[in-house]
């Protein structure tokens, strides 16, 4: 059921997960238990939409709790080397996109934390994996499902 796969997280994201877990266990769980209790008091459970809804919500919350606990248990926090001249997990990288003639900024994170729309890309994504280990002024070819992309690394922080 649990993977035991190492989960790469920033310290900030790990703290966010710990806060979420605390909220789910201390606030959300009791809230749902109360909803179930109230819905049960209405009688016949076979035609009780409130009860069904509360039980579904309970299942979703318990599933999320298990997932967050698993992520925390298998977390490896990123130690960002501020003086590194190579791209690594935790770095923010500014690249020049040759095709679109524009600069883009990406923060390289673990898969659990990735959010491409916000500029957080996974170290396992095509772009993230291609940037890892590269240096400033290096040209990087990225193979994506939509074809090849070319970047030049302008800055690593």
C-alpha positions as MATLAB code, in Angstrom:
seq = 'XXXXXXXXXXXXXXXXXXXXXXXXXXXXXXXXXXXXXXXXXXXXXXXXXXXXXXXXXXXXXXXXXXXXXXXXXXXXXXXXXXXXXXXXXXXXXXXXXXXXXXXXXXXXXXXXXXXXXXXXXXXXXXXXXXXXXXXXXXXXXXXXXXXXXXXXXXXXX';
ca = [
       0.000    0.000    0.000;
       2.769    2.484    0.893;
       5.589    2.908   -1.549;
       8.526    3.713    0.741;
       9.957    5.756   -2.120;
      12.092    8.692   -1.024;
      10.169   11.960   -1.381;
      12.312   15.036   -2.014;
      10.856   18.106   -0.279;
      11.949   21.602    0.649;
      11.890   22.395    4.367;
       9.046   24.854    3.702;
       6.916   22.249    1.920;
       7.597   19.665    4.635;
       6.364   22.175    7.233;
       3.291   22.848    5.077;
       2.551   19.094    4.960;
       3.003   18.780    8.732;
       0.561   21.676    9.258;
      -1.927   20.084    6.848;
      -1.670   16.748    8.664;
      -2.260   18.443   12.013;
      -5.341   20.230   10.599;
      -6.761   17.057    9.053;
      -6.341   15.047   12.256;
      -7.398   17.634   14.828;
     -10.032   19.664   12.971;
     -11.304   17.912    9.839;
     -11.588   14.372   11.264;
     -13.731   15.420   14.263;
     -15.825   17.686   12.011;
     -16.641   14.767    9.694;
     -17.282   12.410   12.624;
     -19.855   14.920   13.889;
     -21.490   15.104   10.419;
     -21.763   11.300   10.371;
     -23.222   11.270   13.884;
     -25.847   13.876   12.948;
     -26.683   12.127    9.662;
     -27.121    8.789   11.503;
     -29.647   10.402   13.813;
     -31.925   10.977   10.797;
     -32.657    7.264   10.634;
     -32.678    5.059    7.511;
     -29.100    5.116    6.193;
     -29.985    3.505    2.857;
     -31.648    6.693    1.613;
     -29.643    9.220    3.600;
     -27.692   11.507    1.233;
     -26.119   13.438    4.119;
     -24.725   10.213    5.541;
     -23.375    9.066    2.159;
     -21.766   12.452    1.572;
     -20.156   12.484    5.022;
     -18.834    8.933    4.577;
     -17.353    9.871    1.176;
     -15.723   12.947    2.685;
     -14.367   10.786    5.497;
     -12.815    8.425    2.953;
     -11.176   11.303    1.082;
      -9.758   12.796    4.289;
      -8.453    9.450    5.542;
      -6.838    8.834    2.151;
      -5.159   12.258    2.242;
      -3.968   11.674    5.816;
      -2.374    8.373    4.764;
      -0.728   10.003    1.750;
       0.651   12.944    3.748;
       1.903   10.637    6.521;
       3.656    8.504    3.893;
       5.255   11.565    2.291;
       6.477   12.871    5.656;
       7.787    9.434    6.685;
       9.771    9.111    3.449;
      10.794   12.761    3.171;
      14.308   13.774    2.304;
      14.656   17.498    2.778;
      16.644   19.486    0.258;
      19.806   21.157    1.424;
      20.396   23.913   -1.104;
      24.038   24.698   -1.748;
      23.994   28.481   -2.163;
      27.489   28.513   -3.677;
      26.998   25.775   -6.218;
      27.701   26.594   -9.845;
      25.630   23.596  -10.983;
      21.850   23.286  -11.066;
      20.467   21.057   -8.323;
      17.194   20.375   -6.559;
      16.218   23.480   -4.621;
      17.864   25.930   -7.008;
      16.007   28.599   -8.932;
      17.259   28.691  -12.509;
      16.827   31.439  -15.078;
      17.035   30.116  -18.624;
      16.767   31.681  -22.043;
      14.239   29.837  -24.218;
      15.672   29.955  -27.759;
      12.386   29.097  -29.495;
      10.285   31.769  -27.808;
      13.118   34.294  -27.345;
      12.323   34.822  -23.668;
      13.739   34.261  -20.210;
      12.000   31.760  -17.955;
      12.549   31.068  -14.285;
      12.102   27.648  -12.735;
      12.555   26.371   -9.210;
      13.714   22.753   -9.269;
      11.785   20.730   -6.665;
      10.832   17.129   -5.917;
       7.802   15.660   -7.687;
       5.484   16.058   -4.685;
       6.059   19.800   -4.690;
       5.961   20.468   -8.422;
       3.525   23.004   -9.814;
       4.574   23.968  -13.354;
       2.020   26.791  -13.593;
       3.779   28.470  -10.665;
       7.287   27.776  -11.985;
       8.003   24.822   -9.668;
       9.220   21.958  -11.847;
      10.089   18.440  -10.791;
      13.640   17.199  -10.895;
      12.164   14.177  -12.704;
      10.359   16.196  -15.400;
      12.021   16.438  -18.822;
      13.086   20.075  -18.263;
      14.105   19.567  -14.620;
      16.115   16.421  -15.347;
      17.870   18.119  -18.285;
      18.871   21.134  -16.169;
      20.269   19.132  -13.219;
      24.071   19.293  -13.133;
      24.340   22.009  -15.801;
      26.169   25.339  -15.375;
      25.649   28.986  -16.292;
      26.031   29.681  -20.052;
      25.565   26.006  -20.862;
      23.126   25.183  -23.688;
      20.654   22.479  -22.720;
      18.631   20.308  -25.078;
      15.388   18.997  -23.615;
      13.406   16.185  -25.200;
       9.720   16.600  -24.421;
       6.594   14.863  -25.707;
       6.085   17.949  -27.911;
       9.585   17.842  -29.416;
      12.960   19.308  -28.535;
      13.466   22.551  -26.619;
      16.700   24.479  -26.219;
      17.658   26.603  -23.236;
      20.742   28.539  -22.228;
      21.262   28.775  -18.480;
      21.629   32.428  -17.482;
      21.552   32.274  -13.681;
      21.484   29.778  -10.811;
      20.429   30.797   -7.320;
];
